[in-house]
Coordinates of C-alpha atoms and ligand atoms in Angstrom, one line a residue:
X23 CA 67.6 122.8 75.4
X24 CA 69.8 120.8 78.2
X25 CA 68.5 118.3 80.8
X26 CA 68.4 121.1 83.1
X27 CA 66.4 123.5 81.0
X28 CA 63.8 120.7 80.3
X29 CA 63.8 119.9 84.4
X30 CA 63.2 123.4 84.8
X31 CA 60.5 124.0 82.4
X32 CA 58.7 121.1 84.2
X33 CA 58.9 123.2 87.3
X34 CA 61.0 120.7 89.1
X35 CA 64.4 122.9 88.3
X36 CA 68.2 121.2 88.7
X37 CA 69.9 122.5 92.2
X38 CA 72.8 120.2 90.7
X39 CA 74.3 119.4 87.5
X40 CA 77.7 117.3 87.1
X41 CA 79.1 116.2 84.0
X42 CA 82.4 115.8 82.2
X43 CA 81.4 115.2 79.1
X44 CA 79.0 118.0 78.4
X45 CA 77.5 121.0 79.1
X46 CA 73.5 120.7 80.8
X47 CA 72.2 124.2 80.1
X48 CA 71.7 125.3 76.5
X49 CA 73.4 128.4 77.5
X50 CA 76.0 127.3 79.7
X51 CA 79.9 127.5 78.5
X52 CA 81.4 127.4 82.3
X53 CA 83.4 125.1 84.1
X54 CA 83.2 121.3 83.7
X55 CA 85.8 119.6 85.4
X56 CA 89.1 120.2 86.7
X57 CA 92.5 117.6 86.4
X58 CA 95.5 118.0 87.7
X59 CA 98.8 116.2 86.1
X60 CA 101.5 114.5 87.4
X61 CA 104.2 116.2 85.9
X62 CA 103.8 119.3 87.8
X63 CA 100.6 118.9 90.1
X64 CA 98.7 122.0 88.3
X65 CA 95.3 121.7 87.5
X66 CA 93.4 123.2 84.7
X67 CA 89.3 123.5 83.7
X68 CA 87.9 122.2 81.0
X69 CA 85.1 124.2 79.8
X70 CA 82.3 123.6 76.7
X71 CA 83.6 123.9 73.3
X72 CA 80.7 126.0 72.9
X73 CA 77.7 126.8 75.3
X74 CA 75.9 124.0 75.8
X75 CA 78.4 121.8 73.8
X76 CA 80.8 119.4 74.6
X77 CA 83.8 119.0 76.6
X78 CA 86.8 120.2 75.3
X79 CA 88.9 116.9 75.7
X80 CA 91.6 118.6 73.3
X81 CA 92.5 120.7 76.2
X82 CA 92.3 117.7 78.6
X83 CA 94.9 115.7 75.7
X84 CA 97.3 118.7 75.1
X85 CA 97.6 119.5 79.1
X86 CA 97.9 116.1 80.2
X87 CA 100.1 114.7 77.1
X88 CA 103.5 112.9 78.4
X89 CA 101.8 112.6 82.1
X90 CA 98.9 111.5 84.3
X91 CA 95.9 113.4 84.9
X92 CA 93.1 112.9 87.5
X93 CA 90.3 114.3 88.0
X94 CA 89.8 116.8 91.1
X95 CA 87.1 118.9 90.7
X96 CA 83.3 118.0 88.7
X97 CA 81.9 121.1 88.6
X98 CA 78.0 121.8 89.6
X99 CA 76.3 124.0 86.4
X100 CA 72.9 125.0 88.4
X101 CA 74.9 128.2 90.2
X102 CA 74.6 126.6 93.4
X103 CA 78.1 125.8 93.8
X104 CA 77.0 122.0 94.8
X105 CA 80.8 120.9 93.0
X106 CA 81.9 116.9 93.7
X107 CA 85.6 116.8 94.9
X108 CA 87.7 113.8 96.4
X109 CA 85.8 112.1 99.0
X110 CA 86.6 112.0 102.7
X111 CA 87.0 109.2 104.8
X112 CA 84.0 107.9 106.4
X113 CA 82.6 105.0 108.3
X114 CA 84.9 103.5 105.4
X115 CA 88.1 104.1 104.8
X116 CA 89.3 105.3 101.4
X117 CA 93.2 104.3 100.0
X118 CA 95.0 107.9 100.2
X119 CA 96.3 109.3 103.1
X120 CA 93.6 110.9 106.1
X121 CA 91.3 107.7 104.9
X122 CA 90.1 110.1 102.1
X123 CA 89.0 108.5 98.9
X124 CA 91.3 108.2 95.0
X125 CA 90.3 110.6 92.0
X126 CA 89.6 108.9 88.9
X127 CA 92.1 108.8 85.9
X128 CA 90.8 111.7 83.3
X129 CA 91.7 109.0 80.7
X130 CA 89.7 105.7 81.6
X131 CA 86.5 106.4 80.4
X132 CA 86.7 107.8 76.5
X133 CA 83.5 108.3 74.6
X134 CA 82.0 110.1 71.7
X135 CA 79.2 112.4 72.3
X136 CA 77.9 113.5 68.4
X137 CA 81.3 112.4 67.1
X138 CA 83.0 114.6 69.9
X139 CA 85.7 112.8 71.8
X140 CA 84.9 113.5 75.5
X141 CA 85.7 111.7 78.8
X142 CA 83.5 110.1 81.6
X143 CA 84.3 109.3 85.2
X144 CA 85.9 106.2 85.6
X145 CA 85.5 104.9 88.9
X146 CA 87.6 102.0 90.2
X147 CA 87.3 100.5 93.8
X148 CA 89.0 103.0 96.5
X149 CA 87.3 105.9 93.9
X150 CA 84.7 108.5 95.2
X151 CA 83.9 112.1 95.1
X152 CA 81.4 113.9 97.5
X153 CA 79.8 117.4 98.7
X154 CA 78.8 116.9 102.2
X155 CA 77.8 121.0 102.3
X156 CA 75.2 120.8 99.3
X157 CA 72.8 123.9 99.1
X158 CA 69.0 123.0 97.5
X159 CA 69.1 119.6 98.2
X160 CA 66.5 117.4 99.3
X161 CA 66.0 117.2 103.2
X162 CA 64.1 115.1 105.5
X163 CA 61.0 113.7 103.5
X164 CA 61.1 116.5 100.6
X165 CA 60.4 115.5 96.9
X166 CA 63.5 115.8 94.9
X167 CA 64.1 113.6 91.4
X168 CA 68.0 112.8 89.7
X169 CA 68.8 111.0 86.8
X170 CA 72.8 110.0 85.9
X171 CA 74.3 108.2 82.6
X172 CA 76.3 105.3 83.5
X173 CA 78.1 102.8 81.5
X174 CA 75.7 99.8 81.7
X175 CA 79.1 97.7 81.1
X176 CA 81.3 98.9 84.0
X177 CA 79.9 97.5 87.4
X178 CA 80.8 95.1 90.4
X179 CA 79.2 93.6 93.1
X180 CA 80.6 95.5 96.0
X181 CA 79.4 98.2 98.0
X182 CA 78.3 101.1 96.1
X183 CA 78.7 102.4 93.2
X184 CA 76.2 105.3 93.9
X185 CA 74.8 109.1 92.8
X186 CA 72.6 111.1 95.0
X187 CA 71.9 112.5 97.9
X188 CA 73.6 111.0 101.4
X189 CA 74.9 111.4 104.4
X190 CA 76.7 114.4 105.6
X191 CA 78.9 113.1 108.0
X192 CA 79.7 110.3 105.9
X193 CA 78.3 107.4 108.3
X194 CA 75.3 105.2 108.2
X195 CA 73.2 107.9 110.5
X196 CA 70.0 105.0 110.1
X197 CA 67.3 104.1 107.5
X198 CA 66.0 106.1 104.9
X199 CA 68.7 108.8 105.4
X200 CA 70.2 108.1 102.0
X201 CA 68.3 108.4 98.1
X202 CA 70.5 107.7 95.7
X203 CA 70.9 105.8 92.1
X204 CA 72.8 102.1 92.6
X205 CA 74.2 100.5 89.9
X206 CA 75.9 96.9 90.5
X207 CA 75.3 93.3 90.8
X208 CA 75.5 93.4 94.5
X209 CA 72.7 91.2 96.6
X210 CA 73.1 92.1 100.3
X211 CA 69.5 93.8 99.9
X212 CA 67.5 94.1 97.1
X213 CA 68.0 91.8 93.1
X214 CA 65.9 91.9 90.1
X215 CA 65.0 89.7 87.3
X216 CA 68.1 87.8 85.8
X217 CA 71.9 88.0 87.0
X218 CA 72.0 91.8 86.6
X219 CA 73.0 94.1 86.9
X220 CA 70.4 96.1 88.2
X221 CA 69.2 100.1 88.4
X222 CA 68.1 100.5 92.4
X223 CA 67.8 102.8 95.1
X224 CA 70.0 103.2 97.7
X225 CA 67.9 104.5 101.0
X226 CA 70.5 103.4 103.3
X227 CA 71.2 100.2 104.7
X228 CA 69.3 99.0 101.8
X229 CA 69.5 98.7 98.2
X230 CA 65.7 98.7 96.6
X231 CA 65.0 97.2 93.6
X232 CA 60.9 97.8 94.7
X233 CA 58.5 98.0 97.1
X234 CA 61.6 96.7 99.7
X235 CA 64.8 95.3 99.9
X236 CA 64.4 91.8 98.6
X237 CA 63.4 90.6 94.8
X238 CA 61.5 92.1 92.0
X239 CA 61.2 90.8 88.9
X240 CA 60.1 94.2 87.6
X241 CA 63.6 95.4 87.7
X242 CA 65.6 94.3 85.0
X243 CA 68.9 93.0 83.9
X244 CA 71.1 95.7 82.2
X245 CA 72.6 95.2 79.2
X246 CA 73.0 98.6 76.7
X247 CA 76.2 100.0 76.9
X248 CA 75.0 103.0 78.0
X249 CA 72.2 103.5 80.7
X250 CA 70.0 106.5 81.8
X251 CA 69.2 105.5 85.3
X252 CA 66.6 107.6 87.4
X253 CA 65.2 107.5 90.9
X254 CA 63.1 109.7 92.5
X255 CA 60.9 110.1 95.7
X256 CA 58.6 112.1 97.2
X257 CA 56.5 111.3 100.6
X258 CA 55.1 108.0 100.5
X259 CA 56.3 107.2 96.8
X260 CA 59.3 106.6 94.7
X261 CA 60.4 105.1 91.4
X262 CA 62.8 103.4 89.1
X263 CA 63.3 104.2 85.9
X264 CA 65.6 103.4 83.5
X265 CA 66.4 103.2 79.2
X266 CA 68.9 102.5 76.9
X267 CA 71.0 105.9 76.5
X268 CA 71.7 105.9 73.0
X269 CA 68.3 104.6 71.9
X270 CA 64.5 104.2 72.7
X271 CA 62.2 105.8 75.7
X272 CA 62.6 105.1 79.4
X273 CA 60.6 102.2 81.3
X274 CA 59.2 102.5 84.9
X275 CA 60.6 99.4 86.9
X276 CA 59.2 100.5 90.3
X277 CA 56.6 103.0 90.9
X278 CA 54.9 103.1 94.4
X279 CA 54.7 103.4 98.0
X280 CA 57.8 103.7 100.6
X281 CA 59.0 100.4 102.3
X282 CA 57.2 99.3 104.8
X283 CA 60.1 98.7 107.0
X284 CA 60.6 101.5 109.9
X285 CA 62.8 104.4 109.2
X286 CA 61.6 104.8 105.1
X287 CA 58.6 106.3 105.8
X288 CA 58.8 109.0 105.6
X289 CA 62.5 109.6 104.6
X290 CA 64.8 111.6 106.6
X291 CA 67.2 112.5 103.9
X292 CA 70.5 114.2 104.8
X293 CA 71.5 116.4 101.1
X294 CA 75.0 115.4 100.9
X295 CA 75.9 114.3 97.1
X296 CA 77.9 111.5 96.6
X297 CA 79.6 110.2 93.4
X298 CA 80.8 106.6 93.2
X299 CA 80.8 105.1 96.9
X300 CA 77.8 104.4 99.3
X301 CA 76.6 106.7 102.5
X302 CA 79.2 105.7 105.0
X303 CA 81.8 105.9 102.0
X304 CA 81.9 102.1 101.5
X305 CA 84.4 102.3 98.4
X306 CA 84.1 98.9 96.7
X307 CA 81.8 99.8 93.6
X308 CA 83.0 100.2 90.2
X309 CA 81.1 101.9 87.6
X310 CA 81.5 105.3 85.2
X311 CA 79.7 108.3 85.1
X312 CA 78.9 110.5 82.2
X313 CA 76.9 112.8 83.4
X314 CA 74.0 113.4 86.0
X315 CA 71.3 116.0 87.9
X316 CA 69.7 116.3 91.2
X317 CA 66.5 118.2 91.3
X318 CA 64.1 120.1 93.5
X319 CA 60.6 118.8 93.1
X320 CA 59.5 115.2 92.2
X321 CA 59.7 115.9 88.0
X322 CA 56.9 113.9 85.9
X323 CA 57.6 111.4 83.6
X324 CA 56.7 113.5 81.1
X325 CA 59.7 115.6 81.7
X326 CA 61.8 113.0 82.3
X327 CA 61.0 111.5 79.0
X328 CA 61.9 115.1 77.6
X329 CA 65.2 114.4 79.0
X330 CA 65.5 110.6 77.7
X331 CA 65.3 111.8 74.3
X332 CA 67.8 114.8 75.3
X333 CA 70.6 112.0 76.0
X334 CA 69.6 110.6 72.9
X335 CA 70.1 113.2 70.9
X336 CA 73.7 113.8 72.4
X337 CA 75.0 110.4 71.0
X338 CA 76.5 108.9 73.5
X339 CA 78.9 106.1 71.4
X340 CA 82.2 104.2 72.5
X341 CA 85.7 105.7 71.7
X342 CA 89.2 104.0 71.3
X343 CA 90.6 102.6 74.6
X344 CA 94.2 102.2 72.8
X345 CA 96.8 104.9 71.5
X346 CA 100.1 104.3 70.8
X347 CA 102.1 101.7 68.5
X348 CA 99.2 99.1 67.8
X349 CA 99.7 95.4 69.5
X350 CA 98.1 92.5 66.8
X351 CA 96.2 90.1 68.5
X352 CA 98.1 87.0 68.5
X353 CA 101.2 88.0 68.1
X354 CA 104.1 87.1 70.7
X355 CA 106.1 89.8 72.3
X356 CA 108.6 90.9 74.4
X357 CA 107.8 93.5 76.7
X358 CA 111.3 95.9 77.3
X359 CA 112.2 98.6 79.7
X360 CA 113.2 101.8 78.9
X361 CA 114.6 103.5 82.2
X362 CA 118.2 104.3 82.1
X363 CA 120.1 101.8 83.2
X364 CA 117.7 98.9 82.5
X365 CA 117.1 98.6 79.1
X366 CA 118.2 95.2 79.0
X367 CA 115.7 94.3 81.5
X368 CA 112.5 92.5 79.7
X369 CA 109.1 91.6 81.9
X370 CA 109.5 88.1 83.0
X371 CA 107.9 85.8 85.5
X372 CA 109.6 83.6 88.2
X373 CA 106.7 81.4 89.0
X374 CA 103.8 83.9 89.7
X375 CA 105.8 86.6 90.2
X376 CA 106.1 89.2 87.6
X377 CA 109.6 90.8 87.4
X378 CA 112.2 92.3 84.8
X379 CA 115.3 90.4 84.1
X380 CA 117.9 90.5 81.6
X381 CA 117.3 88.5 78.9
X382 CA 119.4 88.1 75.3
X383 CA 119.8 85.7 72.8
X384 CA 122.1 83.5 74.4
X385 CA 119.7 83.3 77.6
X386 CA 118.7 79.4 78.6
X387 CA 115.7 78.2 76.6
X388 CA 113.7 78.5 80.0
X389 CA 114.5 82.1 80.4
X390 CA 113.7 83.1 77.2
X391 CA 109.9 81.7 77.5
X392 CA 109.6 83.4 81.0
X393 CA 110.0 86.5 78.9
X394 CA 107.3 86.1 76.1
X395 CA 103.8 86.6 76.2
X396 CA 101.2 85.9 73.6
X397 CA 98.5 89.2 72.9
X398 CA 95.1 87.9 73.6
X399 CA 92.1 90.5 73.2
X400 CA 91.7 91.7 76.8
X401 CA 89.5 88.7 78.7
X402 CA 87.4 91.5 80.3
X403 CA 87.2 94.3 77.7
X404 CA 88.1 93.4 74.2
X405 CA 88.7 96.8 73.2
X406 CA 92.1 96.1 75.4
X407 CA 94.9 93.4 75.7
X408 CA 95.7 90.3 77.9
X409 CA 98.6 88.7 78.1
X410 CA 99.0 85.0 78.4
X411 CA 102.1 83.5 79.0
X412 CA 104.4 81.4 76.5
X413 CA 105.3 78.4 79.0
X414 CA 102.2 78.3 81.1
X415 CA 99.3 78.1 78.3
X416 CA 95.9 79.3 80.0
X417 CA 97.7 81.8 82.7
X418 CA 97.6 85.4 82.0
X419 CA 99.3 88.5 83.6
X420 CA 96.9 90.0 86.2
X421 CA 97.3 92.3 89.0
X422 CA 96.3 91.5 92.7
X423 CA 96.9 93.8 95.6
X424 CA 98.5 96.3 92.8
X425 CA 101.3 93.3 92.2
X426 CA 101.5 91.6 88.9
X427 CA 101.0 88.1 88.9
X428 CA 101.0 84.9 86.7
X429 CA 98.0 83.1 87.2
X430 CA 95.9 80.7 85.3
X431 CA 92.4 82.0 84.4
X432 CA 89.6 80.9 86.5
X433 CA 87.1 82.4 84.3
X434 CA 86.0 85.1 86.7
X435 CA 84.8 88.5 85.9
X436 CA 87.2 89.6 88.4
X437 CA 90.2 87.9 87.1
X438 CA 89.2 88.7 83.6
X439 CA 89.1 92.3 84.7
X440 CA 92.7 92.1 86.5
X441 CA 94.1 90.6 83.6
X442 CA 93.2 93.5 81.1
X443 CA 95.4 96.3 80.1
X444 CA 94.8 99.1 77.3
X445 CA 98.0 100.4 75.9
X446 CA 98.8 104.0 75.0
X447 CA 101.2 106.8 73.6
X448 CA 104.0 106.1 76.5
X449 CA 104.9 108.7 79.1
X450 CA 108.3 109.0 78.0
X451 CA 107.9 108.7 74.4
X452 CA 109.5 105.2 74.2
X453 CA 106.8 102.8 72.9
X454 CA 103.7 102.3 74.9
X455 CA 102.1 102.6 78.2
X456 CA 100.0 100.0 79.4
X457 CA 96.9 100.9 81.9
X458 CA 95.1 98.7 84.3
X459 CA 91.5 98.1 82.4
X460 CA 90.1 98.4 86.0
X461 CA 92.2 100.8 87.3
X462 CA 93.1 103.4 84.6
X463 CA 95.2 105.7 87.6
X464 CA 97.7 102.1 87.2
X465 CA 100.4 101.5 85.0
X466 CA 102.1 98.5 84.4
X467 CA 105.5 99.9 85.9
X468 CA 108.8 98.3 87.4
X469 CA 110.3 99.2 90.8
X470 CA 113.4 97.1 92.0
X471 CA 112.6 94.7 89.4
X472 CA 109.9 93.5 90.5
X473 CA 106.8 94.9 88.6
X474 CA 102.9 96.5 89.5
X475 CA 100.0 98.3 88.6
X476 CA 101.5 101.7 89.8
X477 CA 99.9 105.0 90.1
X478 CA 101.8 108.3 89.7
X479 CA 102.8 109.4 93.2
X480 CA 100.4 106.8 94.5
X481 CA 100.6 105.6 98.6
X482 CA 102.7 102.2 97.8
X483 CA 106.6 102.5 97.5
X484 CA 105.9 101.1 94.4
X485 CA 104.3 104.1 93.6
X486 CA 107.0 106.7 93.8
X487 CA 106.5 109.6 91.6
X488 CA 110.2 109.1 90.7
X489 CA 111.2 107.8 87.1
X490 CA 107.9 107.0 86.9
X491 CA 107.1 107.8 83.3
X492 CA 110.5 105.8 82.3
X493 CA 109.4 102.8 85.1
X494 CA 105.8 103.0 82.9
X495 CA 107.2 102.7 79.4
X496 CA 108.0 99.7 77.4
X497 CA 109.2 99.0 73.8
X498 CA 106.8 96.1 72.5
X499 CA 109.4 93.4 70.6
X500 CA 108.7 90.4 68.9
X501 CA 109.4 87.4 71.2
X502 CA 112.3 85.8 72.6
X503 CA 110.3 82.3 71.9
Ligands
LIG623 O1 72.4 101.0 101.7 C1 73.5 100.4 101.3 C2 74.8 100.9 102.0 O2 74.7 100.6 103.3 C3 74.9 102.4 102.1 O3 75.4 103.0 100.9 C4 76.0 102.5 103.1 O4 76.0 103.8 103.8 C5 75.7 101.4 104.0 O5 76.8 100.6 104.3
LIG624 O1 95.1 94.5 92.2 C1 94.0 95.2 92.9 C2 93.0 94.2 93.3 O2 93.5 93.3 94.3 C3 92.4 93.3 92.3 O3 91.5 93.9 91.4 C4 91.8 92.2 93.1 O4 91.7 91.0 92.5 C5 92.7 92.1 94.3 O5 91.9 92.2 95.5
LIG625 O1 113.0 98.7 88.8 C1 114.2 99.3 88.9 C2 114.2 100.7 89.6 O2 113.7 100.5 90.9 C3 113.2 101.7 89.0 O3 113.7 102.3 87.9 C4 113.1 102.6 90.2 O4 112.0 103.4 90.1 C5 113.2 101.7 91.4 O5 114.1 102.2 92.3

């Protein structure tokens, strides 16, 4: 049986069921997702291998291979036609034109499910997907339960990384109008016990960790790599619940009454689903998504201990972030362009700015440093790279505002994060392509010299869909110094 089966069997049955990684019906072998590539802007659908299987990420690697690929369409398996596309603007703003939000990469989130490669949802700031026209959902005060496997690893402390049920006209409409899974470090509202991050509940205006916004020390710290996170509510009680999604049984962290603040009790929930942003489309979160269900119906914990051992059994276990020629840890290297006309051009800094320049053996001393780097495992994933620089010891290459930059590591999670890259089979066959950690859409590309975390066809000059694949690729070389 899937998740959805066992939700049904409990009499609480899915109304939605999103995942890119595998099929949540025993018998279903329909649409998963949909990406679209840069090469040519068509899209195809990944199906099951099988019913009920996995993903078939072979078809995801063979349409997308020499190109980009986002994700446009997460496809709902209840029947109801309750499918999460790219995110309108809202109260917030997203980054793409009309205020509407970015689709993730296809590629940024790699995993094995039973030995299976699949692909999560990989959701960077600016990222969100939404249905603000959901049929079955939960309105007003009714029960309704969800669960959603995150990556316990992937998380930030902005505003909100988020699945559930929303807003429909994407704006803070008041309290209570919002019940959704949070996953983050953010503490505008509600913490638990340790320096998180923490499983709550977004009600709007309010992330809950218990009983209301505010402490509780019954809501822990996450730490497995994978995490089944589950909220659900019914009038005049909700809960928390949450496990390791590889291993063990779920554990209640809040089970009780609404707040006691006005506007919670009861709810006045809207039925929107939203993937990856908060109720008014705030778009700062970060976090991935494997997979995840809304139900109708507050489901026991019987059932939802059913479904616990479900995930289990799927084996949810991490996957190469890296393709391509392999970088040794270490080493120092050169990094070279291979767009026509530039191929003598090498990545170089001119203080903190990051730029190409031509650089050969007879270049000064000086010039020949500017162009090396020394491979460090990546600061904020060490299944990826960072790059430190020859003459400044201790400053890496990082990217802020979408620019690379030199700067010397303050030791933060976000400038760990900014100064990790995963390299891959290039786009134009030429050595590698090297990926934002944090924002797998970005490439480490060149544009009139000057070089960035670029995305295919993206809103920044810098982005231009033009010669993008040669801009993106670089032959690694051993140093100049
Ligand atoms: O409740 C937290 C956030 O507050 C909601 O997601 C958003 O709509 C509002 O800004
Ligand atoms: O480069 C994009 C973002 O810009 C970085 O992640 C952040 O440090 C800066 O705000
Ligand atoms: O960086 C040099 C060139 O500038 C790039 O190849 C092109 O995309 C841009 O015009």
């Amino acid at each position: 049986a899937g998740p959805c089966d066992l939700y049904s069997s409990g009499g609480t049955p899915c109304i939605a069921a999103h995942s890119s990684t595998r099929a949540l019906y025993s018998a279903y072998s329909g649409s998963l997702y949909q990406v679209k590539r840069g090469s040519d802007n068509t899209t195809t659908i990944i199906t099951p291998l099988s019913a009920g299987g996995v993903a078939n990420a072979a078809a995801q690697d063979t349409f997308c291979a020499s190109t980009t690929c986002l994700i446009t369409i997460i496809y709902d398996q209840s029947g109801r036609g309750n499918h999460l596309t790219q995110a309108p603007g809202g109260a917030f703003k997203g980054p793409e034109p009309n205020g509407n939000d970015n689709l993730a990469s296809a590629t940024g989130a790699p995993v094995t499910l039973n030995g299976q490669k699949a692909y999560g949802v990989f959701i960077s700031p600016g990222t969100g997907y939404r249905n603000n026209a959901a049929s079955g959902t939960a309105k007003g005060d009714a029960a309704e339960g969800m669960y959603a496997v995150l990556d316990g690893t992937h998380y930030n402390g902005g505003c909100c990384f988020d699945y559930g049920n929303a807003e429909t006209s994407s704006t803070d409409t008041g309290n209570g109008h919002m019940e959704a899974i949070y996953f983050g470090t953010n503490t505008a509202w509600g913490t638990g016990a340790g320096s998180g991050p923490w499983l709550m509940a977004d009600l709007e205006n309010g992330l809950f960790s218990g009983y209301n916004a505010g402490n509780n020390a019954g809501d822990p710290s996450i730490s497995s790599r994978f995490l089944t996170a589950i909220i659900k509510g019914k009038p005049n009680q909700w809960a928390i619940r949450g496990a390791n999604s590889a291993s063990g049984t779920l554990s209640t962290y809040y089970n009780g009454t609404r707040p006691n603040k006005s506007g919670y009790n009861p709810m006045s929930k809207e039925g929107a689903i939203i993937l990856g942003i908060g109720g008014d489309n705030s778009v700062s979160g970060q976090g991935t998504f494997y997979e995840g269900v809304m139900t109708t119906g507050y489901p026991t914990d019987a059932t939802e201990n059913s479904v616990q051992a479900n995930i289990v059994a799927a084996k949810y276990a991490t996957s190469s972030l890296t393709s391509g020629p392999a970088l040794s840890v270490g080493s120092s290297i050169s990094l070279r362009a291979t767009t026509a006309g530039y191929t003598t051009r090498y990545i170089a800094h001119t203080g903190a700015t990051v730029n190409t320049q031509v650089v050969s053996s007879s270049s000064t001393t000086a010039l020949k440093q500017q162009a090396s780097w020394t491979v460090r495992a990546g600061l904020g994933d060490s299944a990826c790279y960072s790059f430190e620089s020859k003459d400044t010891a201790g400053s890496y290459i990082r990217h802020y505002n979408f620019e690379l930059q030199v700067g010397a590591n303050d030791g933060s999670k976000q400038f760990h994060e900014d100064a990790t890259f995963c390299t891959q089979a290039s786009l134009n066959g030429q050595g590698n392509s090297i990926r934002a950690w944090s924002y797998p859409t970005r490439y480490i590309r060149h544009y009139s010299n000057v070089v960035y975390a670029a995305s295919n066809g993206g809103v920044h000059t810098f982005d231009a869909a033009g010669s993008f694949n040669d801009d993106a690729s670089w032959v690694v070389g051993t140093s100049f110094a």
